[in-house]
Coordinates of C-alpha atoms (C1' of nucleotides) in Angstrom, one line a residue:
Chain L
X77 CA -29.6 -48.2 -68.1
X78 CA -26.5 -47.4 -66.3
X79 CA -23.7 -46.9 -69.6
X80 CA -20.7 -49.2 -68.2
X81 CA -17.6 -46.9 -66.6
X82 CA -15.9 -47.7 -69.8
X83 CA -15.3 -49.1 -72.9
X84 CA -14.5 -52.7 -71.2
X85 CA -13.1 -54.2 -74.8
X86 CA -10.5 -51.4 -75.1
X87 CA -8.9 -50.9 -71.6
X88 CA -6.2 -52.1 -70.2
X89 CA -6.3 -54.0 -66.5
X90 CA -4.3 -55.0 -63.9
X91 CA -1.3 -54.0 -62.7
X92 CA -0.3 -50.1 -63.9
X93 CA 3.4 -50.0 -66.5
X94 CA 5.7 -47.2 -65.0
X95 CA 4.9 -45.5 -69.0
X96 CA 1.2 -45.5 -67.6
X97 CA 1.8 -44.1 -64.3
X98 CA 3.7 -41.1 -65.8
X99 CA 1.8 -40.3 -68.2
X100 CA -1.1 -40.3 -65.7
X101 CA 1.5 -37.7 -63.0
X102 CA 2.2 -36.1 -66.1
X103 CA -1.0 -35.1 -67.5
X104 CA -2.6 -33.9 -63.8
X105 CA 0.7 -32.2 -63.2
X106 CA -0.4 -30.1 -65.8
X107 CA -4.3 -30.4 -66.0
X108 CA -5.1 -31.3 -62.3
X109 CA -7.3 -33.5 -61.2
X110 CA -10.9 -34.1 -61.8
X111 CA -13.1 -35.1 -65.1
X112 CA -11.8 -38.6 -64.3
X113 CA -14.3 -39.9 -67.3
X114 CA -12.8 -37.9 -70.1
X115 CA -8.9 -38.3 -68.4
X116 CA -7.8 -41.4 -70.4
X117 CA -8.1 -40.1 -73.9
X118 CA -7.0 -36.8 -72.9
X119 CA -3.6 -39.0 -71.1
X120 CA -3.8 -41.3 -74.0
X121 CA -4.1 -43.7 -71.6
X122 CA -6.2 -47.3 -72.3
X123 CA -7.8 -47.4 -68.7
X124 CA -10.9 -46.4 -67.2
X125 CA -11.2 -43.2 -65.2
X126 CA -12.0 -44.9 -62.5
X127 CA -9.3 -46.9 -62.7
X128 CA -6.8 -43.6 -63.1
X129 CA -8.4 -41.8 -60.4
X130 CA -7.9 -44.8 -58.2
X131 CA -4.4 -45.1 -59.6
X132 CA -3.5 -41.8 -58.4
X133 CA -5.3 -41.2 -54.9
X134 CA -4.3 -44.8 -53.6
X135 CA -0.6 -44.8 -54.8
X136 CA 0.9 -41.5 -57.5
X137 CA -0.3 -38.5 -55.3
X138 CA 2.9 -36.5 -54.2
X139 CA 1.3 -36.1 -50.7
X140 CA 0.9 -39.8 -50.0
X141 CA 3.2 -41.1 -46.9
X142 CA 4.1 -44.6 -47.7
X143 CA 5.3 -47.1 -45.4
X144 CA 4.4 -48.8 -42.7
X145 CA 1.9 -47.2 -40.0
X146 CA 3.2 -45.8 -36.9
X147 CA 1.7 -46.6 -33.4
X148 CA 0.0 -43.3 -33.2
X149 CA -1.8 -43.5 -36.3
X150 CA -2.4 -47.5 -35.6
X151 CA -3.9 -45.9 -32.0
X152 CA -6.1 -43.3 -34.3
X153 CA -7.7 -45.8 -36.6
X154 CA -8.8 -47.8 -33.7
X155 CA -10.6 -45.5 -32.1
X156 CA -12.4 -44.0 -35.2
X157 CA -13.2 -47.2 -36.3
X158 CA -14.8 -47.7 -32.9
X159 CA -16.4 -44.3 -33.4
X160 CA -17.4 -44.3 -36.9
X161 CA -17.3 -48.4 -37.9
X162 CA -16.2 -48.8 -41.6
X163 CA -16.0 -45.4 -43.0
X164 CA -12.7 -45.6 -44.4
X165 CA -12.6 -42.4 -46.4
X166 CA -13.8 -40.3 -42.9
X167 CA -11.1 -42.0 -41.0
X168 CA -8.4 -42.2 -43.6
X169 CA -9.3 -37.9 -43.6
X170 CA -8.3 -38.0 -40.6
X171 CA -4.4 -39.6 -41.2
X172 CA -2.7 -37.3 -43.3
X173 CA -1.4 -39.0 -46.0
X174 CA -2.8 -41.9 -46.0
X175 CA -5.4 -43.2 -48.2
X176 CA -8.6 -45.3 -47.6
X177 CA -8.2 -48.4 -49.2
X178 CA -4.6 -47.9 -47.1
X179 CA -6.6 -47.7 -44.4
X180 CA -9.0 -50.7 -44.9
X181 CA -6.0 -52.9 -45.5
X182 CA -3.9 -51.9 -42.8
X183 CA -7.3 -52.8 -40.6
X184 CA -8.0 -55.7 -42.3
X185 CA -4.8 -57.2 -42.2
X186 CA -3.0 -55.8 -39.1
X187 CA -5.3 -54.3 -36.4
X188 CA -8.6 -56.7 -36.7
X189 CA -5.8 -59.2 -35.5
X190 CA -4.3 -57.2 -33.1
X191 CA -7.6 -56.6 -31.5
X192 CA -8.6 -60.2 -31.4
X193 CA -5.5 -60.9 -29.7
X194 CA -6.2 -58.6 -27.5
X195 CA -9.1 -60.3 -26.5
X196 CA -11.3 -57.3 -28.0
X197 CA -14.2 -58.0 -30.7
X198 CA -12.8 -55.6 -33.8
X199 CA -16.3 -55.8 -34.7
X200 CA -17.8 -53.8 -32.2
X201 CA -14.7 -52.8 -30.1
X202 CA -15.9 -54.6 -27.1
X203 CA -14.4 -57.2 -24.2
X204 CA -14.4 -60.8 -24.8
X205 CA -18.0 -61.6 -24.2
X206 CA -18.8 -60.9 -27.4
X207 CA -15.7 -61.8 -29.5
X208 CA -17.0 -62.8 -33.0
X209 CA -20.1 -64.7 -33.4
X210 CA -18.1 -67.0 -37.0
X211 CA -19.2 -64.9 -39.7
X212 CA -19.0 -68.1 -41.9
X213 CA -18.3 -71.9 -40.7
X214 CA -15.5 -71.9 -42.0
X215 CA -13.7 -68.7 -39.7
X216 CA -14.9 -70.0 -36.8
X217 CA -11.3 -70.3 -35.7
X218 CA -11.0 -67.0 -35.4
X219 CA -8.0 -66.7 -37.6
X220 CA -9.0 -63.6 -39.2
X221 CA -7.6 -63.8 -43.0
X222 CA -8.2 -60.4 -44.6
X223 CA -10.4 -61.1 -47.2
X224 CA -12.3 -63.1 -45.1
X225 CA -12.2 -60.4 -42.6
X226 CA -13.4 -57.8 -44.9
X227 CA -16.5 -60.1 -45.7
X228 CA -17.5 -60.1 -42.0
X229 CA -19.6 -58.1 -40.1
X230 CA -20.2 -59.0 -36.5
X231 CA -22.7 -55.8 -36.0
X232 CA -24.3 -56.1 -40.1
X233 CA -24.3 -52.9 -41.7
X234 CA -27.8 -51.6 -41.3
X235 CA -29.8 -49.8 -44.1
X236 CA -26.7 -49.1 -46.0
X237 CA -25.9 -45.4 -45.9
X238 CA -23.4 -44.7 -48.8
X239 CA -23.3 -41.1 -47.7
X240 CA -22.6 -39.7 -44.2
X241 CA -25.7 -37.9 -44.9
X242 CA -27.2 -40.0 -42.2
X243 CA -24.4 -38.7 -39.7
X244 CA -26.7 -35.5 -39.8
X245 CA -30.0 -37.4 -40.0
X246 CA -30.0 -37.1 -36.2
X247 CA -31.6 -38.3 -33.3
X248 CA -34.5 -40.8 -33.1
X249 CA -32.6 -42.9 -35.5
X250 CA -30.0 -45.8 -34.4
X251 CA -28.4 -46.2 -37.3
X252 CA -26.6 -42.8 -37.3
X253 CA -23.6 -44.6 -37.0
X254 CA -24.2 -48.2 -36.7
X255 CA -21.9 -49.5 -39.7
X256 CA -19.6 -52.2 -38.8
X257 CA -20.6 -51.9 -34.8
X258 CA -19.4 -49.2 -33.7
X259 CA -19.9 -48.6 -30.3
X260 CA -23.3 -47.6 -30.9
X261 CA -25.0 -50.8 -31.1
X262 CA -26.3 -53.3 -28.9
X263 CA -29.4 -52.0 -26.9
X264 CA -27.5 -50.7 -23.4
X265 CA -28.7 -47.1 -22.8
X266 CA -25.2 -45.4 -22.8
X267 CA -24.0 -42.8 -20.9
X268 CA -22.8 -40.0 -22.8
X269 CA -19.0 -40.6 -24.0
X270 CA -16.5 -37.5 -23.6
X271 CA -15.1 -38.1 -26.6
X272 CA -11.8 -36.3 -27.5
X273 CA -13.0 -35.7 -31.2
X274 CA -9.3 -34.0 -32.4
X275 CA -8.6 -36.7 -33.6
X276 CA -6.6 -36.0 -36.2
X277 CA -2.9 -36.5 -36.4
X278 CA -0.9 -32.9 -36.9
X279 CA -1.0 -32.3 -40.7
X280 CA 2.4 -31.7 -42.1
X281 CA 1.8 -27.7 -43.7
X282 CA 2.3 -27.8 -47.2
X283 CA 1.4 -25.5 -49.6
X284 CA 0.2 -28.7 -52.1
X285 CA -2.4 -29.7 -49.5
X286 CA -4.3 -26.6 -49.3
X287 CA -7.5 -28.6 -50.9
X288 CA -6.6 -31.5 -49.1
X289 CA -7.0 -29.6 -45.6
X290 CA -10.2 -27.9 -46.5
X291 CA -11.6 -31.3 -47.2
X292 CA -10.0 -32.3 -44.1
X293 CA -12.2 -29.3 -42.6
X294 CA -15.0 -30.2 -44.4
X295 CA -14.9 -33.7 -42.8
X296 CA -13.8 -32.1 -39.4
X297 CA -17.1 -30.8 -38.9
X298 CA -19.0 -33.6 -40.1
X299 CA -17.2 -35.6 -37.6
X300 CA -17.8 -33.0 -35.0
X301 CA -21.3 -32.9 -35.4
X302 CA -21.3 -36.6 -35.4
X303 CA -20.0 -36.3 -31.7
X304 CA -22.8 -33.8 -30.8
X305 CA -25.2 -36.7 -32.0
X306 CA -23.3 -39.8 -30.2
X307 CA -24.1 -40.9 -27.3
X308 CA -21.8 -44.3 -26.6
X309 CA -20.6 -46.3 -24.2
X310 CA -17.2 -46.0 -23.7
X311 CA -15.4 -49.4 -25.9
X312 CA -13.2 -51.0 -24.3
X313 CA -10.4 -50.3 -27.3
X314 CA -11.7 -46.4 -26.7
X315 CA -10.5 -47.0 -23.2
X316 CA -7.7 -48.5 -23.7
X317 CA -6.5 -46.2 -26.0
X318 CA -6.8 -43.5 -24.8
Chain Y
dA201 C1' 14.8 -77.1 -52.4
dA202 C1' 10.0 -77.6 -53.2
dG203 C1' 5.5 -76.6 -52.9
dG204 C1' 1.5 -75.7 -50.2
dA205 C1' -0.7 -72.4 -47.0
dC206 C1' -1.1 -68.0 -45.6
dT207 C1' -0.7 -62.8 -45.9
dT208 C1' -0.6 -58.5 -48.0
dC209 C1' -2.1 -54.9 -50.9
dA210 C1' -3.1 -52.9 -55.5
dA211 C1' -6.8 -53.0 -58.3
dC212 C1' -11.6 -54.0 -59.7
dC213 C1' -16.6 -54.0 -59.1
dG214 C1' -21.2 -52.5 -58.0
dC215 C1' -23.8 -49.3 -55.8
dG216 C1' -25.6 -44.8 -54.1
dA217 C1' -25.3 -39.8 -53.8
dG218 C1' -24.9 -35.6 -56.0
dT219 C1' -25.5 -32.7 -59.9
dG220 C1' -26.8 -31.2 -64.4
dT221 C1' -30.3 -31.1 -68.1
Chain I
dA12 C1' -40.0 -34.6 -61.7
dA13 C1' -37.4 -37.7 -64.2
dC14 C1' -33.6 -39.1 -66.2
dA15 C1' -28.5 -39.4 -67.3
dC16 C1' -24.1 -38.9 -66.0
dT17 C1' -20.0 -38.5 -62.9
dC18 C1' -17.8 -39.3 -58.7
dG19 C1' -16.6 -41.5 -54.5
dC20 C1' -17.2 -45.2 -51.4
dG21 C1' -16.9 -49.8 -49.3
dG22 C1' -16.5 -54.6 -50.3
dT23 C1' -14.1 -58.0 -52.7
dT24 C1' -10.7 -60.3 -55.6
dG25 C1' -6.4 -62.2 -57.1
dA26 C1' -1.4 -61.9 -58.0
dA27 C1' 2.7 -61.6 -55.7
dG28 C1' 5.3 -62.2 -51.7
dT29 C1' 6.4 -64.6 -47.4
dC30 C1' 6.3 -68.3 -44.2
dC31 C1' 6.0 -73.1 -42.9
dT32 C1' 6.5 -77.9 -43.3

DNA sequence: AAGGACTTCAACCGCGAGTGT
DNA sequence: AACACTCGCGGTTGAAGTCCT
């Protein structure tokens, strides 16, 4: 049914040639972004749009901040991955600069182990008791490898919600936010959390991000009305975090 | 110095949502 | 309403780099 992304025979893979990256900064320099199907040809380039697009949000954007994370935005993606679980793209919106799949790495590799270390299941954000139930025999030391981390879910995903459409599918439903364990799960009746929701770390004003912020708004208020929804227990990373 | 184990991260894949026809 | 198509997301993979023995 579905027609493949692209033509698989005639596109290049792998690792992106400095020639391919330009031409790709080149031709949204002067066309913009978008129509990520029809991009190639238009670049001359032999890869799939999704490959391009990826190229460029993950790694050519001019607004990207490269490098490694500071403690503040280390701080941040803990506590919205306690609030939000694996939403990558909402919390990366929230990091200026920074990309999802940044984001999913940086956790994967970096904070999931500082979190164990710190005695706290990254799973579900939560003290000891609970600290990783081995996904698969063969983690159960606890060494938390990242593609092995990214293949375990302490709290499963629920009904998989691709969209945060279910973020405004409110009330009588627990898997609102339930993704990854946040700190939604588990059964305990929770008191209701006073959640500093700001959480957003100050946006460098550029003239270049003006679409960037508005989605940034955009996602603002989804997040916001997220809050109005959650009622949580406070995590013990939200605690000590904050 | 060598090579195996481990880590990082760019890139790919498959799926679901949204939208147009 | 049903289908086709594009876009964006999260999970996963694998090459390259680094560490350890």
């Amino acid at each position: 049914m579905r027609k493949p992304c692209c033509d698989k025979q005639d596109t290049n893979k792998g690792a992106w040639s400095k020639q391919e990256d330009q031409r790709l900064i080149d031709y949204i320099r002067t066309h913009g972004e978008g129509c990520w199907r029809t991009l190639p040809q238009a670049a001359g380039l032999l890869r799939c749009g999704k490959s391009c697009r990826l190229r460029w949000i993950n790694y050519l954007r001019p607004d990207l901040k490269r490098g490694n994370f500071a403690e503040d935005e280390e701080d941040l993606i803990i506590k919205l991955h306690a609030l939000l679980g694996n939403r990558w793209s909402l919390i990366a919106g929230r990091l200026p600069g920074r990309t999802d799949n940044e984001v999913k790495n940086y956790w994967n590799s970096h904070l999931r182990r500082k979190l164990m270390n710190m005695g706290i299941d990254p799973n579900n954000h939560r003290l000891g008791h609970s600290l990783s139930r081995p996904q698969n025999p063969s983690d159960a030391s606890g060494s938390a490898t990242s593609t092995s981390g990214s293949k375990s879910h302490a709290c499963p995903p629920p009904v998989k919600s691709r969209s945060d459409n279910n973020i405004d599918n409110n009330n009588n439903n627990n898997d609102q936010v339930s993704d990854a364990g946040s700190c939604l799960e588990d059964g305990h009746p929770h008191g209701l959390l006073d959640l500093n929701l700001d959480l957003t770390i100050s946006t460098i004003p550029s003239p270049k991000l003006g679409i960037i912020v508005e989605e940034d708004n955009k996602k603002r208020s989804e997040l916001s009305k997220l809050s109005r929804d959650i009622e949580c227990a406070p995590s013990p990373t939200l605690l000590l975090f904050s």
